[in-house]
CSV table of C-alpha atoms and ligand atoms in Angstrom, one decimal:
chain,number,residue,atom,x,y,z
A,1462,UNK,CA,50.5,97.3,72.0
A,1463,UNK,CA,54.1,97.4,72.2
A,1464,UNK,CA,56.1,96.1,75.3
A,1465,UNK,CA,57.2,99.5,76.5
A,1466,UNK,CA,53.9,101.5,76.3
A,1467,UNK,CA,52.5,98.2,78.5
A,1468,UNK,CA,54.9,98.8,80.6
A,1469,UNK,CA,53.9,102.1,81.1
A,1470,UNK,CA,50.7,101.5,81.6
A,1471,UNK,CA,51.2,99.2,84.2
A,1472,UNK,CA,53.4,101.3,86.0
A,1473,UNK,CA,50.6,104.1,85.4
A,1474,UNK,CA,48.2,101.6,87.2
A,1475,UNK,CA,50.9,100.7,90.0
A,1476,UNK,CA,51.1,104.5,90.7
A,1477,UNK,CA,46.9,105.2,90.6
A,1478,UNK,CA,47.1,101.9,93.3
A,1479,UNK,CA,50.3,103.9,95.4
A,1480,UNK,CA,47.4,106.8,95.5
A,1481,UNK,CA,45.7,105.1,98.0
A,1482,UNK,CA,48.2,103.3,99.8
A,1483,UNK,CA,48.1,103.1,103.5
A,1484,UNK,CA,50.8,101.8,105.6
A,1485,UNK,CA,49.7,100.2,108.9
A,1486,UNK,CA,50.0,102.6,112.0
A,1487,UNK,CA,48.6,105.7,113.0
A,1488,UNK,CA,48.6,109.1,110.7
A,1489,UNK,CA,51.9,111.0,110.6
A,1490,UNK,CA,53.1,107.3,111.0
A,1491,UNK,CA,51.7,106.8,107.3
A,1492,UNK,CA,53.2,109.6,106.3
A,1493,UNK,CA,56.5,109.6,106.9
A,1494,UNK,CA,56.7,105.8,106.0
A,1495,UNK,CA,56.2,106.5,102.7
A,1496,UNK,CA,58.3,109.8,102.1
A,1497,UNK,CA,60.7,108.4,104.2
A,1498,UNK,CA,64.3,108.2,102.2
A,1499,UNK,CA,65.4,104.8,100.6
A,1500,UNK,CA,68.6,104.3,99.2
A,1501,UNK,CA,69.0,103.1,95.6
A,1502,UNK,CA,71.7,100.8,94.8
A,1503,UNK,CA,72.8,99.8,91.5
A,1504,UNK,CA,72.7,95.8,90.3
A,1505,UNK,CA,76.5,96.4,91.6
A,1506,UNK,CA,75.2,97.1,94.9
A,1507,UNK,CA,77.5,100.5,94.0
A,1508,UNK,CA,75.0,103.3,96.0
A,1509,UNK,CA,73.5,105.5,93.1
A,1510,UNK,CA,70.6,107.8,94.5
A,1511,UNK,CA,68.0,108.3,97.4
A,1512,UNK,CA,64.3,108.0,96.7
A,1513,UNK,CA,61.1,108.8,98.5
A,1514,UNK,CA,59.7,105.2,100.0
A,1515,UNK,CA,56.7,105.4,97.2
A,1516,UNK,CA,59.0,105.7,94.6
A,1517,UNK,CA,60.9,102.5,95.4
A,1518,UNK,CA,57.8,100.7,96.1
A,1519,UNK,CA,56.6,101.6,92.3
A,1520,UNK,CA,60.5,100.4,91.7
A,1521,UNK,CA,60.0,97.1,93.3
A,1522,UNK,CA,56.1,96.7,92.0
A,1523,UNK,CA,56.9,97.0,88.1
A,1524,UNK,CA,60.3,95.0,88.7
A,1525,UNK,CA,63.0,97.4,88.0
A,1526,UNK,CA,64.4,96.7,91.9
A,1527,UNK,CA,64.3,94.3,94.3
A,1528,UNK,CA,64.0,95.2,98.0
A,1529,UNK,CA,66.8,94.9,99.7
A,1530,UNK,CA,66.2,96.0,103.4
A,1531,UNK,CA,62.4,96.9,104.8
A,1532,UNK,CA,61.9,99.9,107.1
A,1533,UNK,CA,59.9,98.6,109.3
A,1534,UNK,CA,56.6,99.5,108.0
A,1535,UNK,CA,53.6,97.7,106.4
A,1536,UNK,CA,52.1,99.1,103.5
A,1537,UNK,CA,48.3,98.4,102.1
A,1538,UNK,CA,47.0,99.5,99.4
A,1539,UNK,CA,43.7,97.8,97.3
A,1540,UNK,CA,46.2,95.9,94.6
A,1541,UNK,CA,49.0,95.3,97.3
A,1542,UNK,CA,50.2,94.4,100.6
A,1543,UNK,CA,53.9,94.7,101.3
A,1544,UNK,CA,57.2,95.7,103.3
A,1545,UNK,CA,58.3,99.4,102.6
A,1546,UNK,CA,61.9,99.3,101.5
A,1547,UNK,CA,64.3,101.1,103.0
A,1548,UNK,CA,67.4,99.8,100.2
A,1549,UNK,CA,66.2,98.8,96.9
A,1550,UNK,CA,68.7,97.3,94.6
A,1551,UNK,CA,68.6,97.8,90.4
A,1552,UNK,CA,68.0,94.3,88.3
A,1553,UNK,CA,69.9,95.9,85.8
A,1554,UNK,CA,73.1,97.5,85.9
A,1555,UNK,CA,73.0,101.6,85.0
A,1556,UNK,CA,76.0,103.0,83.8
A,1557,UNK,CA,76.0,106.7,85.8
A,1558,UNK,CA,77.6,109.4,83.4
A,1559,UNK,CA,80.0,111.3,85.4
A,1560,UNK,CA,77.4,114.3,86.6
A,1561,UNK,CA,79.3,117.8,85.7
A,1562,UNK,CA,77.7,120.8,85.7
A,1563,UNK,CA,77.1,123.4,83.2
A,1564,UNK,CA,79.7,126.1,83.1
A,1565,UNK,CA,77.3,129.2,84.3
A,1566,UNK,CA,77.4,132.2,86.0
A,1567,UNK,CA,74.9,130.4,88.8
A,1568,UNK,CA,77.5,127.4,89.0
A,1569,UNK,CA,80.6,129.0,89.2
A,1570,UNK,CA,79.2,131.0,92.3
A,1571,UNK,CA,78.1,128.1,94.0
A,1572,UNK,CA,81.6,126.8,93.5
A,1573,UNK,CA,83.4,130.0,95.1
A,1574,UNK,CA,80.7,129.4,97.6
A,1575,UNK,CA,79.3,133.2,97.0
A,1576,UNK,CA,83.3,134.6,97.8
A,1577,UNK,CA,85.4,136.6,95.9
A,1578,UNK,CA,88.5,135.1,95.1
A,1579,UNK,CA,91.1,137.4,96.2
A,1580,UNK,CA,90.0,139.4,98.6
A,1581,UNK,CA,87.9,136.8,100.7
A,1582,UNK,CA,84.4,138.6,101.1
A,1583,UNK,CA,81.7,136.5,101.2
A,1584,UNK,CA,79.0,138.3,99.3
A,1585,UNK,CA,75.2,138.4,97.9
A,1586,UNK,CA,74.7,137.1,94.2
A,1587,UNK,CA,74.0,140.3,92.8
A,1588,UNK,CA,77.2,141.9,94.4
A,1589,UNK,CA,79.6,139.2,93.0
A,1590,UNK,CA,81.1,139.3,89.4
A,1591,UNK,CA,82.8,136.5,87.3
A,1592,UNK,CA,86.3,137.3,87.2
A,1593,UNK,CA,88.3,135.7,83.6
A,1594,UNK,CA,91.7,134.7,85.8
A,1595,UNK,CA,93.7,135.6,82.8
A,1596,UNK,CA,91.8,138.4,80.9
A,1597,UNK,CA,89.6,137.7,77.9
A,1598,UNK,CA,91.9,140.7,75.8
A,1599,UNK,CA,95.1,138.6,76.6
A,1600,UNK,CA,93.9,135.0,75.2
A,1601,UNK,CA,91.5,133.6,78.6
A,1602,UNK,CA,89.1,131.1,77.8
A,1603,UNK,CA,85.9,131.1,79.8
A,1604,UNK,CA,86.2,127.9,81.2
A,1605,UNK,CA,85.7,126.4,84.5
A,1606,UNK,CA,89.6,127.4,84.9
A,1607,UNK,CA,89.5,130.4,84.2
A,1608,UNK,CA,86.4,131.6,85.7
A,1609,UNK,CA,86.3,133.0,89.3
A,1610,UNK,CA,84.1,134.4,91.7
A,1611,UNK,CA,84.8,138.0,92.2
A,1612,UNK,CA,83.5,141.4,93.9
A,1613,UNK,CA,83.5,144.6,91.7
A,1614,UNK,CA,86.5,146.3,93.7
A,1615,UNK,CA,88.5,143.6,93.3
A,1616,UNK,CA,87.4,143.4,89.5
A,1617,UNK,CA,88.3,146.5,88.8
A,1618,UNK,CA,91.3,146.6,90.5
A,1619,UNK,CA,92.5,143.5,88.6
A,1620,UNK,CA,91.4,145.1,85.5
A,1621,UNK,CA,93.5,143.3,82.3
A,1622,UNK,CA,96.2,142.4,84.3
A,1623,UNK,CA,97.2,138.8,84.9
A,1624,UNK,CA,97.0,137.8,89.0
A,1625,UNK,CA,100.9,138.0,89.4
A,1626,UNK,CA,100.7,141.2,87.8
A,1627,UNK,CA,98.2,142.8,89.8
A,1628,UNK,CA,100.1,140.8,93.0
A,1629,UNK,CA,96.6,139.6,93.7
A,1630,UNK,CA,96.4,135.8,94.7
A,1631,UNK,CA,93.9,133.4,94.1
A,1632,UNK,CA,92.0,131.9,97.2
A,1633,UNK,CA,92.2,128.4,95.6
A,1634,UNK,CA,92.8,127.2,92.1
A,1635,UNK,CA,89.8,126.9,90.4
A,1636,UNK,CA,88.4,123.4,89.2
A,1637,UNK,CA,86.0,121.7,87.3
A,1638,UNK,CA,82.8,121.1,89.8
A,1639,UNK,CA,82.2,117.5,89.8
A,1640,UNK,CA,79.3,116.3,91.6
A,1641,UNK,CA,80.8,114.0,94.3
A,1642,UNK,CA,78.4,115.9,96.7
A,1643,UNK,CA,75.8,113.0,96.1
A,1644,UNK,CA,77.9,110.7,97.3
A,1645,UNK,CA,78.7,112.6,100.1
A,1646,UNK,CA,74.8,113.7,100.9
A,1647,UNK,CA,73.6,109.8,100.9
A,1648,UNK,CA,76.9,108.9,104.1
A,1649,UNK,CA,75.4,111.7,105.9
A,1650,UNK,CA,71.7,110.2,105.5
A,1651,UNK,CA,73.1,107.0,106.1
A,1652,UNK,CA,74.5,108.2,109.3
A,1653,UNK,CA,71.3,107.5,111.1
A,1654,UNK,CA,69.9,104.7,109.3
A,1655,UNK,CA,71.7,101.3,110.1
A,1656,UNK,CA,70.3,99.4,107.1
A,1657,UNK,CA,72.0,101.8,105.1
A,1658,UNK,CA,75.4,101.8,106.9
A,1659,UNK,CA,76.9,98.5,105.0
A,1660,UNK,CA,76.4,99.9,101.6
A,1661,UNK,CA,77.6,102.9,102.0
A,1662,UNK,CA,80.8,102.6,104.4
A,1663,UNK,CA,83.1,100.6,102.9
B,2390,ZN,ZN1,87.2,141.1,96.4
């Protein structure tokens, strides 16, 4: 048996054990202790992601990440008796890609935040058009760029004209839509835990 399919097994058999954890306490206590949010740091200590408490006990259990800070909780299971994390740390360093995200219709509306981008209105989905900034017939790309959230008067009003043509003006150059959301989500979590505070305020 190779190494990594033992591995995987005993991660398998760590997760059958997790099945019948219990964490010390009453019910909805158990519960929330292990779905409660823990925050995942890379070896660099470099916050990466947020996990449910199970996870990062499977983390810590096949030795992918060492417990940093507890929650407060005990957890029993029939293999295991332990803290429940509330930061875990990587052994091994992860590079993260940089997260972008696909150029669709779906995207570029969550972008423009569901408004057209020259006359303001916030709209539904199905009411909103993608607007080419310059016009496909004079050379546009459909890029990030060049792509805008748009309502159909306002399409059709813009027609093949360029936006200084047309005198209509763009809410806000459109860019790229780089994930640094994550970042941001985790400092909001981290708000109202204080075990997470040092590794994320810095
Ligand atoms: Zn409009």
């Amino acid at each position: 048996m190779s190494a990594q399919s033992a591995a995987s097994r005993y991660g398998k058999s760590l997760a059958g054990c997790m099945h019948h954890a219990r964490v010390a306490g009453d019910e909805p206590l158990q519960w929330t202790a292990l779905h409660a949010p823990v925050l995942v740091l890379n070896a660099s200590y470099e916050p990466i992601n947020v996990c449910a408490a199970r996870r990062a006990v499977v983390l810590v259990l096949k030795g992918v990440a060492m417990m940093e800070e507890a929650n407060g909780h005990y957890l029993h299971a029939a293999c295991i008796a332990m803290h429940v994390p509330s930061v875990i740390r990587l052994l091994e360093y992860r590079h993260i890609p940089h997260q972008t995200r696909a150029l669709s219709r779906k995207n570029i509306l969550l972008r423009d935040r569901n408004t057209c981008q020259y006359c303001g209105k916030i709209l539904a989905a199905g009411e909103l058009t993608l607007d080419h900034v310059i016009p496909r017939s004079r050379g546009g790309a459909s890029t990030w760029e060049n792509l805008v959230a748009c309502c159909h008067s306002c399409n059709r009003r813009k027609g093949n004209l360029l936006p200084h043509e047309s005198s209509m003006k763009l809410m806000r150059e459109p860019r790229a839509f780089n994930l640094h959301t994550s970042r941001h989500i985790m400092r909001m979590m981290g708000r109202s835990d204080s075990k997470w505070r040092k590794y994320l305020f810095y």
